[in-house]
mmCIF file of C-alpha atoms and ligand atoms in Angstrom:
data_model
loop_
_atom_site.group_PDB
_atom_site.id
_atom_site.type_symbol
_atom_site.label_atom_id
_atom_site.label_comp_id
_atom_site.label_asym_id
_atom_site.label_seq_id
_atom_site.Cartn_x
_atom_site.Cartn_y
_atom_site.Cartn_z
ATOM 1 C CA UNK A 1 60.347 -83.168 180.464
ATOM 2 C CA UNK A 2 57.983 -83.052 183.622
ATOM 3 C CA UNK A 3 55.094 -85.143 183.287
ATOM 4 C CA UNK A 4 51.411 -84.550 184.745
ATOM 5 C CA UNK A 5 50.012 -85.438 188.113
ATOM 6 C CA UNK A 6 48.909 -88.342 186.670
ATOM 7 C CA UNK A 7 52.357 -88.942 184.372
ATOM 8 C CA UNK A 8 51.479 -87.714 180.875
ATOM 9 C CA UNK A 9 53.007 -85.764 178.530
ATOM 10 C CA UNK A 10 51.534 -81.929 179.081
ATOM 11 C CA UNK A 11 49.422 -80.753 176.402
ATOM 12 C CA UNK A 12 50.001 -76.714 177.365
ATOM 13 C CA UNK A 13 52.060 -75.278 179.670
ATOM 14 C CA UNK A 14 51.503 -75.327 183.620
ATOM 15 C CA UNK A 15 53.140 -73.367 186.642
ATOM 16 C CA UNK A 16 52.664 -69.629 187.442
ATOM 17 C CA UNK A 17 51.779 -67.513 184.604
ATOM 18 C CA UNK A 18 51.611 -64.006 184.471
ATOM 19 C CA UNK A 19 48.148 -62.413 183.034
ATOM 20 C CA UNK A 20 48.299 -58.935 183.496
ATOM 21 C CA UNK A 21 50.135 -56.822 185.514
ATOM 22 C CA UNK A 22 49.937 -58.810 188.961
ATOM 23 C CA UNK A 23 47.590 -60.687 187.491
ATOM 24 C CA UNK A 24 48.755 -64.625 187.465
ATOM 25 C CA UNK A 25 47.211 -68.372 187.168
ATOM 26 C CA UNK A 26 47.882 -71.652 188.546
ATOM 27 C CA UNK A 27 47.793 -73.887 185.642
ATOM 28 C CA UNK A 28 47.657 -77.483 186.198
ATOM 29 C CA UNK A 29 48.173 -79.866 182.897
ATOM 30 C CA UNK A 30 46.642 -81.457 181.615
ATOM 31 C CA UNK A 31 43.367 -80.311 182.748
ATOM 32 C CA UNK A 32 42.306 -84.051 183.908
ATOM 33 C CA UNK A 33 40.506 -84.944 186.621
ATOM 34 C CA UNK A 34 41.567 -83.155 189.990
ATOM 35 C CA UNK A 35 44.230 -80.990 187.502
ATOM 36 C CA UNK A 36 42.669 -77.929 188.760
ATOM 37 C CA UNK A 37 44.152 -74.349 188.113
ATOM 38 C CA UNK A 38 43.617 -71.377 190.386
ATOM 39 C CA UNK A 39 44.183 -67.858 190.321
ATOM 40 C CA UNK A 40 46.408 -64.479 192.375
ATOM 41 C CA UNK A 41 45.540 -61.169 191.956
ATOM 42 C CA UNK A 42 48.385 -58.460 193.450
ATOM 43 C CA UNK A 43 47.408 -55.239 194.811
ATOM 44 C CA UNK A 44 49.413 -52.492 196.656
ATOM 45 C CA UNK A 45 50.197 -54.461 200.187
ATOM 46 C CA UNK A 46 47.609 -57.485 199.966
ATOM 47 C CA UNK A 47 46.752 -60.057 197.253
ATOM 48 C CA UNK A 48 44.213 -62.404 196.761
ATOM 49 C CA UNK A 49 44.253 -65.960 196.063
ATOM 50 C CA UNK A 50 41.411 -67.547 194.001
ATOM 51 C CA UNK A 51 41.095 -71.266 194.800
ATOM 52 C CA UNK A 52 43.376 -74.441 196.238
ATOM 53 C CA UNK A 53 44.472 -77.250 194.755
ATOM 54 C CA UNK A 54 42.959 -80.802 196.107
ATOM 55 C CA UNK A 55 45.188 -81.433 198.706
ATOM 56 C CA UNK A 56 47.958 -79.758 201.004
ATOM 57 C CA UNK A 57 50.964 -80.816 199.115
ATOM 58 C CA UNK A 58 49.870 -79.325 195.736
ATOM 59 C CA UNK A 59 48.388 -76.670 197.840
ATOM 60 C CA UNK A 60 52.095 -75.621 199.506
ATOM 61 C CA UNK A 61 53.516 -75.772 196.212
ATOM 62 C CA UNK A 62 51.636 -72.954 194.827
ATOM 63 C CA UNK A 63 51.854 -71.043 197.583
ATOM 64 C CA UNK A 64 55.443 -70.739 197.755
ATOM 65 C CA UNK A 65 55.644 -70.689 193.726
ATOM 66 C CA UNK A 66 53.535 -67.355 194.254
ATOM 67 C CA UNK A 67 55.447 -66.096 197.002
ATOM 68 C CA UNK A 68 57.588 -64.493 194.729
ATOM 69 C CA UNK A 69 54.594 -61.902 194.392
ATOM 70 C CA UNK A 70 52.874 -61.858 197.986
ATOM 71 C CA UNK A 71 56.071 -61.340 199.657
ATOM 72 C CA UNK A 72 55.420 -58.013 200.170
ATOM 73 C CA UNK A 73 51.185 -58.253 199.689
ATOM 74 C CA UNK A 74 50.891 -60.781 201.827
ATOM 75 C CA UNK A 75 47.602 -63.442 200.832
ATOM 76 C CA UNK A 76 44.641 -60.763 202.945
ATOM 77 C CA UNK A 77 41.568 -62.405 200.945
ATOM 78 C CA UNK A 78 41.068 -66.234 199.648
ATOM 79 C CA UNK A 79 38.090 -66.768 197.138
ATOM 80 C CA UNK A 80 36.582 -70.401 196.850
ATOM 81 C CA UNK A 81 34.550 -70.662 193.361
ATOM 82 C CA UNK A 82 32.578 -73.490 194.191
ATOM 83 C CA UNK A 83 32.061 -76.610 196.211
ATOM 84 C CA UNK A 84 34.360 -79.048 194.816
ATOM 85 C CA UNK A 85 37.065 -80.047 196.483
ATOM 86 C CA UNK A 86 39.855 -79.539 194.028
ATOM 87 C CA UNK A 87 38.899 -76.013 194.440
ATOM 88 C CA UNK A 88 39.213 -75.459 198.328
ATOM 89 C CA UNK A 89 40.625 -78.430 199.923
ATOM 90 C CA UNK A 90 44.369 -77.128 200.112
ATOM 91 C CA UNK A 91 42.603 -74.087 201.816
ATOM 92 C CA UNK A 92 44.238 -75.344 205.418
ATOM 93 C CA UNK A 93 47.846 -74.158 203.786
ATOM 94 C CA UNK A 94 46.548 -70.053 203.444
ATOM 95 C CA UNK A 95 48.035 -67.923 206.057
ATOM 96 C CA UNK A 96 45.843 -67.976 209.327
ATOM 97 C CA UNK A 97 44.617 -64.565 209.004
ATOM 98 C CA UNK A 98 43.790 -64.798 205.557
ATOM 99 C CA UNK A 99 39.729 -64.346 205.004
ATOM 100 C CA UNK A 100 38.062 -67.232 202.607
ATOM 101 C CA UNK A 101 34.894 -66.150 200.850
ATOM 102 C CA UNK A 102 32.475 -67.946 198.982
ATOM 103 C CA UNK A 103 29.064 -68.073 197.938
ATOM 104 C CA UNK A 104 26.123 -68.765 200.401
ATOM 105 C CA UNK A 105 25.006 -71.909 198.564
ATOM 106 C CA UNK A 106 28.495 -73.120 197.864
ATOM 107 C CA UNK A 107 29.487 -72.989 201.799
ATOM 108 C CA UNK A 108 26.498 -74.814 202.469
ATOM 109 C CA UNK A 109 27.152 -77.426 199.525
ATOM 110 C CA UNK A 110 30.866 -77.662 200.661
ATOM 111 C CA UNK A 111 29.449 -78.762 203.749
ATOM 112 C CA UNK A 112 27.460 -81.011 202.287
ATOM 113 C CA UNK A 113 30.021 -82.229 199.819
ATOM 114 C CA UNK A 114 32.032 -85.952 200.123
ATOM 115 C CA UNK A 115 34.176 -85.531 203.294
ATOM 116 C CA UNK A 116 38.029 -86.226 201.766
ATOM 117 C CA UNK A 117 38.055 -89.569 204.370
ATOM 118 C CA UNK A 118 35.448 -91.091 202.157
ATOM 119 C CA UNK A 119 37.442 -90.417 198.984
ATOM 120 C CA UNK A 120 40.758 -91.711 200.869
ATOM 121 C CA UNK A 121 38.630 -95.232 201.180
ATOM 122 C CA UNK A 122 36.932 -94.661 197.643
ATOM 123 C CA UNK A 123 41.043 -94.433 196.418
ATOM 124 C CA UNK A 124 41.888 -97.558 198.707
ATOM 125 C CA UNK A 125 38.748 -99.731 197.710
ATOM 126 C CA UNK A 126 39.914 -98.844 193.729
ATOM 127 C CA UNK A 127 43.275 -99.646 194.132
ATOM 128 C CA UNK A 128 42.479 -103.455 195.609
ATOM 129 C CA UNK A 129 39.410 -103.572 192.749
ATOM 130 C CA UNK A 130 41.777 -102.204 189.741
ATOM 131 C CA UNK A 131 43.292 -105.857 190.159
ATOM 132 C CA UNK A 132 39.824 -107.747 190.262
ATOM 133 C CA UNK A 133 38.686 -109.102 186.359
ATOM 134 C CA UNK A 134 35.258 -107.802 184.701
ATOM 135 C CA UNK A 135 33.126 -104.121 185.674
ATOM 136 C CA UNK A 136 34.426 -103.682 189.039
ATOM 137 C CA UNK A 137 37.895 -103.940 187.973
ATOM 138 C CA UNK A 138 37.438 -101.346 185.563
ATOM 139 C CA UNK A 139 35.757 -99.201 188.162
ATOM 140 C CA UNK A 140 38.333 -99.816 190.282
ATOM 141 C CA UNK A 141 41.591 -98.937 187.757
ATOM 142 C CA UNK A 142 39.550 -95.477 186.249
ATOM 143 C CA UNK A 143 38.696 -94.240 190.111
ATOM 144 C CA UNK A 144 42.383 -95.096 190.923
ATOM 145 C CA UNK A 145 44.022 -93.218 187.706
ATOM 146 C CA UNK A 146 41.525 -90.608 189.097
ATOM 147 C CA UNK A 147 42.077 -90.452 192.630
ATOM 148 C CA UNK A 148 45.794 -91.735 192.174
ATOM 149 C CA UNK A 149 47.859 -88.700 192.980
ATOM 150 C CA UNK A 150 46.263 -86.822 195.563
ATOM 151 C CA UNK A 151 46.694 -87.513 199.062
ATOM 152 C CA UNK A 152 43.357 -86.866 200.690
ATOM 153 C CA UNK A 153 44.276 -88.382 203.849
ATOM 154 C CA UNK A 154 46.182 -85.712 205.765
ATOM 155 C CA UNK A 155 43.095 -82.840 204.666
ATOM 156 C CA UNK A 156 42.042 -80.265 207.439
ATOM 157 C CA UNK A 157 39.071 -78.489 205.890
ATOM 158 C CA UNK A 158 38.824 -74.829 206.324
ATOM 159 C CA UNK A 159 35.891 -73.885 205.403
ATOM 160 C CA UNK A 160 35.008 -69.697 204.310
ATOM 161 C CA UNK A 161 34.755 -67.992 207.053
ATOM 162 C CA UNK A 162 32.328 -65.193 204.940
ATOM 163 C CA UNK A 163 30.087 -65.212 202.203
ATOM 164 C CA UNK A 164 27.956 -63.307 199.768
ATOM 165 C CA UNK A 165 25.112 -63.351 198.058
ATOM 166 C CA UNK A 166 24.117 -62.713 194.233
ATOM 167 C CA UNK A 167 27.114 -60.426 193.906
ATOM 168 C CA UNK A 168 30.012 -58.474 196.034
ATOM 169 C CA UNK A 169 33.078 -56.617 194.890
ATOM 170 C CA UNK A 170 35.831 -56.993 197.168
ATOM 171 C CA UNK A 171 38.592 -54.232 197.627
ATOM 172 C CA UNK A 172 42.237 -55.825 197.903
ATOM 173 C CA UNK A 173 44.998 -53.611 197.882
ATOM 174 C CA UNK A 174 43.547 -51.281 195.941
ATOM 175 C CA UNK A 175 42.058 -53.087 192.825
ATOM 176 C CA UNK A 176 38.721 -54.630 192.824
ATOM 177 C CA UNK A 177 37.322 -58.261 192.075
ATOM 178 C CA UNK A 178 33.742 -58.574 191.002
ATOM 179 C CA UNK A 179 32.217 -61.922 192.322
ATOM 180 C CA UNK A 180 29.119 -63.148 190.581
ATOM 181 C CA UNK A 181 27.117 -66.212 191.939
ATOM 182 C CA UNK A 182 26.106 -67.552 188.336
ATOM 183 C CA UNK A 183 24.990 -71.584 190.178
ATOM 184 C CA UNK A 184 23.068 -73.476 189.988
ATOM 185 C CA UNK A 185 25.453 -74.314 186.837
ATOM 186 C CA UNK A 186 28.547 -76.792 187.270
ATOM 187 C CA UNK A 187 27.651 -77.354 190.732
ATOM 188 C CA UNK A 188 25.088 -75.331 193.305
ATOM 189 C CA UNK A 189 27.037 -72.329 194.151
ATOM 190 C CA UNK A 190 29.301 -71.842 191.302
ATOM 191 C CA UNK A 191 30.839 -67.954 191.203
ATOM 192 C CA UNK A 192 33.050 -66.039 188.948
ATOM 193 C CA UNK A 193 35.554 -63.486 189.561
ATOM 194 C CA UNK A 194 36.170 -60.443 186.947
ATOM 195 C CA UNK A 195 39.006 -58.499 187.266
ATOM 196 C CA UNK A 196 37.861 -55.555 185.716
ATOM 197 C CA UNK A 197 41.202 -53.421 185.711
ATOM 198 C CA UNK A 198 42.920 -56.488 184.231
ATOM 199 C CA UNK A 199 40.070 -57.332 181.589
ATOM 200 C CA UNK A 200 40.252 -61.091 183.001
ATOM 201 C CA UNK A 201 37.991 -63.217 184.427
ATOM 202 C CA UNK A 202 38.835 -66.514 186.668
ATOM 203 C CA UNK A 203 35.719 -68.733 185.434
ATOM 204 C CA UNK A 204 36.873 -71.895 187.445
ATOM 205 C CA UNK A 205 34.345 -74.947 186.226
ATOM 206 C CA UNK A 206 32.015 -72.510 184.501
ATOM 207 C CA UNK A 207 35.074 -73.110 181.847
ATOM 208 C CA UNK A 208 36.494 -76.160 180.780
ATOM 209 C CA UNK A 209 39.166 -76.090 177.274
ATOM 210 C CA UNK A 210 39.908 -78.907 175.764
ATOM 211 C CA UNK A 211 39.004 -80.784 178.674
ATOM 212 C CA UNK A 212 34.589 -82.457 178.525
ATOM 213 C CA UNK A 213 33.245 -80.568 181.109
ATOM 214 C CA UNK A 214 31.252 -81.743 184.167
ATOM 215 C CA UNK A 215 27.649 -80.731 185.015
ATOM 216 C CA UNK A 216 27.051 -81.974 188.416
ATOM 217 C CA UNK A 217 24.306 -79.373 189.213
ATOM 218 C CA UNK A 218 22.548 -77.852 186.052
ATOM 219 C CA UNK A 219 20.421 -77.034 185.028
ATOM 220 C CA UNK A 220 21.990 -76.476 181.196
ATOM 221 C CA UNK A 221 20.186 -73.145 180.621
ATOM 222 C CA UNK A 222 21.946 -71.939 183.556
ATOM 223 C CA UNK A 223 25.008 -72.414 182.545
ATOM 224 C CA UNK A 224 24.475 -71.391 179.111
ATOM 225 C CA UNK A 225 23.664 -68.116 180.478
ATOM 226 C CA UNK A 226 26.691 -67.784 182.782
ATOM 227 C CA UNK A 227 28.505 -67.970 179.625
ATOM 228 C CA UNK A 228 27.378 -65.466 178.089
ATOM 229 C CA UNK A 229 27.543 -63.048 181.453
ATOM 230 C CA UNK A 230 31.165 -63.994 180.837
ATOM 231 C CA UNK A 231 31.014 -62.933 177.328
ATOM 232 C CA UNK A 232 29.279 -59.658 178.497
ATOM 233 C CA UNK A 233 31.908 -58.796 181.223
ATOM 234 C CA UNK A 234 33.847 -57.879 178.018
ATOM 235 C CA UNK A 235 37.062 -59.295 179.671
ATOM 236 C CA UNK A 236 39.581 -61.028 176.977
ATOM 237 C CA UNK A 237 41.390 -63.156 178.696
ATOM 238 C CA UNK A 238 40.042 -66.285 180.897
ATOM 239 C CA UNK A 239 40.747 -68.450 183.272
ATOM 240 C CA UNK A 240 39.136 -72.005 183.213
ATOM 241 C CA UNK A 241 38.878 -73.859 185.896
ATOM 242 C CA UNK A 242 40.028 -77.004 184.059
ATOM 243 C CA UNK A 243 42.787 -76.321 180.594
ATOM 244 C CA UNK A 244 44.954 -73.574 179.057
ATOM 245 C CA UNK A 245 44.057 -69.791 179.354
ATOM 246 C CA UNK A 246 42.096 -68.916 176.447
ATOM 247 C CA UNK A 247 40.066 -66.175 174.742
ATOM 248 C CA UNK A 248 36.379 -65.319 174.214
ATOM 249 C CA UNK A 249 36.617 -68.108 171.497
ATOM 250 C CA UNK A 250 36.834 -71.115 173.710
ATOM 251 C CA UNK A 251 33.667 -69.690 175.932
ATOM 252 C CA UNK A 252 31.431 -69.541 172.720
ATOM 253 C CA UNK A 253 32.539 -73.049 171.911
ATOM 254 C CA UNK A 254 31.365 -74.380 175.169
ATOM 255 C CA UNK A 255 28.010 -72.255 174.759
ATOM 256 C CA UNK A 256 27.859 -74.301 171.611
ATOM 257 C CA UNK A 257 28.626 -77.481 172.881
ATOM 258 C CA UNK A 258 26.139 -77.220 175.544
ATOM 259 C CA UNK A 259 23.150 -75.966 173.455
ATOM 260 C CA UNK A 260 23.737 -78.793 171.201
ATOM 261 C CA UNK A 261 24.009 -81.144 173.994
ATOM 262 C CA UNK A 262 20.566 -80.104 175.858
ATOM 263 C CA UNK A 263 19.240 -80.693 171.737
ATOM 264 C CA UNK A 264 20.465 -84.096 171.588
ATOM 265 C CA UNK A 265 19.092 -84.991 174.881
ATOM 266 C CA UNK A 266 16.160 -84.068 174.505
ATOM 267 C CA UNK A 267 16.049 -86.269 171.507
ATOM 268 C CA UNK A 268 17.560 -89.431 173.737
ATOM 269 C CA UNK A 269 14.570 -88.646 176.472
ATOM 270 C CA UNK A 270 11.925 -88.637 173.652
ATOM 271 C CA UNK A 271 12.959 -92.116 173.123
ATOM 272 C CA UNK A 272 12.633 -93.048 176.742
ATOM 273 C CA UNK A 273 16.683 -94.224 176.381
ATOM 274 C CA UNK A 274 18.871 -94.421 179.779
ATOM 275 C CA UNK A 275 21.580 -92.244 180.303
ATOM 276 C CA UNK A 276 24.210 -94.395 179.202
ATOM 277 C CA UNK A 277 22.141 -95.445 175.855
ATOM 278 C CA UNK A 278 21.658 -92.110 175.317
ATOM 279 C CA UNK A 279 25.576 -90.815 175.939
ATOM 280 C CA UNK A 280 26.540 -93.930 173.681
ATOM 281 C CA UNK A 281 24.162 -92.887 170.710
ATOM 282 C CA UNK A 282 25.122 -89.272 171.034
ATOM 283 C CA UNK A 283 28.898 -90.181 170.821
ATOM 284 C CA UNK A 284 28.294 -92.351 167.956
ATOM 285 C CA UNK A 285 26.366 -89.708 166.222
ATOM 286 C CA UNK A 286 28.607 -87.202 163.751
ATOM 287 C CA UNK A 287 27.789 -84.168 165.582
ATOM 288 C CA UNK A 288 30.146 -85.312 168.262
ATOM 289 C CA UNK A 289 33.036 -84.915 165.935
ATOM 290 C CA UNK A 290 34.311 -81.399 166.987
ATOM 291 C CA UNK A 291 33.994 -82.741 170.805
ATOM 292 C CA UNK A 292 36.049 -86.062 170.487
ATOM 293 C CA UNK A 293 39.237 -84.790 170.629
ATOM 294 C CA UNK A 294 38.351 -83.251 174.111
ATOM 295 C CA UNK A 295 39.981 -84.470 177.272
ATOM 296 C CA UNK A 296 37.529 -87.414 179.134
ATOM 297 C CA UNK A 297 34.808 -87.662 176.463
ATOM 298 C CA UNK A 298 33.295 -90.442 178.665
ATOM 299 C CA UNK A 299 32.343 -88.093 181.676
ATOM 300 C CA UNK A 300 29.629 -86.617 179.522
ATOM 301 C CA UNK A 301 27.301 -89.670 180.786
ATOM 302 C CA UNK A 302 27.506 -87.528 184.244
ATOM 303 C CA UNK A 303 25.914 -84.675 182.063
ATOM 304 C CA UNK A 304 23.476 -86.235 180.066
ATOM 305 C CA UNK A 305 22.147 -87.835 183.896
ATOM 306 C CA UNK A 306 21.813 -84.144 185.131
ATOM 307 C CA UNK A 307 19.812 -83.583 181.973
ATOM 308 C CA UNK A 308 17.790 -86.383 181.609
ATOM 309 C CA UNK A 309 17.099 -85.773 185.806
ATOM 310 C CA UNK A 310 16.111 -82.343 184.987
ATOM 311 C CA UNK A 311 14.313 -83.599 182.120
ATOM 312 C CA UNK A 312 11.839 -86.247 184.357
ATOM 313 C CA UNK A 313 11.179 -83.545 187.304
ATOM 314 C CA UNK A 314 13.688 -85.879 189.447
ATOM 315 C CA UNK A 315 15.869 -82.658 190.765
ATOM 316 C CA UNK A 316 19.547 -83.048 190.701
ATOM 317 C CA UNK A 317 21.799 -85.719 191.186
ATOM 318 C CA UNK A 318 22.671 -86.699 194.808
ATOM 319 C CA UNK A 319 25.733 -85.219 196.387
ATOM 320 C CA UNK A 320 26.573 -88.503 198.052
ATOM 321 C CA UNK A 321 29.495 -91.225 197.924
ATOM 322 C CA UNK A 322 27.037 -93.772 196.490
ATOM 323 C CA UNK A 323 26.060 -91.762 194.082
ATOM 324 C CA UNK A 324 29.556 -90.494 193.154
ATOM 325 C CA UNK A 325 30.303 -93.995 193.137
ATOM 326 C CA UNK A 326 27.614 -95.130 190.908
ATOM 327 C CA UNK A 327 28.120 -92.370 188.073
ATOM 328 C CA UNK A 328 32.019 -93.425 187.810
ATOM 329 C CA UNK A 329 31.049 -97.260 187.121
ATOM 330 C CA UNK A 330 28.686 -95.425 184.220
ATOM 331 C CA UNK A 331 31.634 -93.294 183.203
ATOM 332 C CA UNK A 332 33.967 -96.213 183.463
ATOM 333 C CA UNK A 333 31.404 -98.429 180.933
ATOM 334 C CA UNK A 334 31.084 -95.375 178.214
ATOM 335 C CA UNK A 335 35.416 -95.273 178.170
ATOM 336 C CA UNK A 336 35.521 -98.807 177.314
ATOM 337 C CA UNK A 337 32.813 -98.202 174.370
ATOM 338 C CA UNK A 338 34.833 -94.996 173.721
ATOM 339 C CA UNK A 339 37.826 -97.339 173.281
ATOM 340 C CA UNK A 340 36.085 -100.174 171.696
ATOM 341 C CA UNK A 341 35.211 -97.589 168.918
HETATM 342 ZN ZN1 ZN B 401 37.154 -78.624 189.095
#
């Protein structure tokens, strides 16, 4: 049996899979880290591709695993959901001619984001550090499980060539794709495309199943209420940017899980606590049961930082290598307390 990038045992199912009549995703077990999924939509003569994997290779290997489809509707229009690169950075692999849009305030946070260079080093430095004893060991090992099987060296960014603002449906081959800017959410330009003739909608990392989401950006309320313009679109099928396809059933339960989350930290910046006491008493506490079994539990310190930023007037979280740096020696600490029990 295949394995994961990262060499488990799937959970779901990954490869090409077909949606709706030339409707397909890109599913990448199990979801982890960098195990980002993507989307193609067919029309008469053109398609369009929604997202790229992290890096070139994974990027070539959808490609041609959807050429079966584009072969005759060849890839016209690329969409990039937000600013993270294991949304975009395979982008160098679409044709030449093929237009990449965005959102205004993810091209400019794309610009701003971690060039890949700095995460090749970050993935060298973790590799000689996974060896060392003590913190920066386990830094070092949970970065390079992380950054492990990409290969961010041999990137050439292509950034969108157009973007949009607030919303813009775009004609391809006959069908339309509704783009909505719904960021600040996941990160500062997050968008989602609806396929309304389809009744799906690619949610990227507005969605995460079975997998703890990420809130780089936030603020919470933001996101809560791009859920529910998901829930609205009346679509019934969804693509996350992160897990399996699911139904309307699996955005309500991350509506949930983020309106209790906001609650319970709250609670944690009542008591003055620090992000990771707070993450550590909120994943002690029993309301964190339905949430365990999810994929990474310990990135929710990244969350609860957002938060408790938002919380103290201190604006978001940095978009810098430091700072990325920083927040994975936090999320390595909360694993080991995860594992500790
Ligand atoms: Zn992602």
């Amino acid at each position: 049996m295949a394995t994961t990038l990262t060499g488990d045992a799937p959970v779901f199912e990954g490869g090409l899979q077909t949606l709706a009549p030339g409707v397909h995703a890109w599913i990448q077990p199990n979801g982890g880290w960098g195990e980002a999924n993507a989307g193609l939509v067919v029309g008469d003569g053109a398609s369009a591709v929604i997202d790229t994997p992290w890096d070139q290779r994974l990027s070539r290997q959808m490609l041609d695993a959807m050429a079966v489809h584009t072969g005759n509707a060849p890839v016209r229009v690329a969409i990039n959901t937000h600013s993270d690169g294991d949304h975009w950075w395979g982008n160098a692999e679409l044709p030449a001619d093929t237009t990449i849009i965005t959102s205004k305030e993810s091209l400019k946070a794309m610009k701003d984001e971690v060039h890949p260079k700095e995460l090749a080093r970050l993935r060298r430095m973790a590799g000689m550090s996974g060896r060392l004893p003590g913190r920066s060991g386990e830094m070092g090992r949970y970065v390079r499980g992380m950054l492990g099987p990409f290969d961010f060296k041999k990137i050439e960014l292509r950034f969108p060539a157009e973007t949009f603002e607030g919303r813009s449906t775009e004609h391809v081959g006959g069908r339309a794709l509704d783009l909505r800017l719904v960021g600040p959410a996941h990160t500062l330009g997050d968008l989602v495309v609806h396929v309304p003739d389809a009744g799906v909608v690619f949610a990227a990392d507005i969605l995460f199943v079975g997998v703890t989401p990420v809130m780089w950006a936030g603020p919470a309320a933001r996101w809560i209420a791009a859920l529910d313009l998901l829930l609205e679109t009346g679509a019934t099928t969804f693509v996350p940017g992160h897990g399996p396809v699911c139904g309307p059933d699996e955005v309500r339960a991350l509506r949930d899980y983020w309106t209790w989350l906001l609650d319970a930290v709250e609670l944690q910046h009542r008591y003055k606590h620090s992000a990771a006491q707070a993450t550590l008493e909120i994943i002690k506490s029993e309301e964190f049961a339905p949430y365990r079994g999810w994929l990474l539990p310990e990135r929710m310190i990244i969350s609860v930082t957002a938060m408790l930023q938002h919380m103290d007037g201190k604006g978001r979280i940095p978009q810098t290598a430091a700072m990325r740096a920083a927040l994975f020696d936090q999320v390595s600490i909360v694993e080991r307390a995860l594992d500790e029990g």
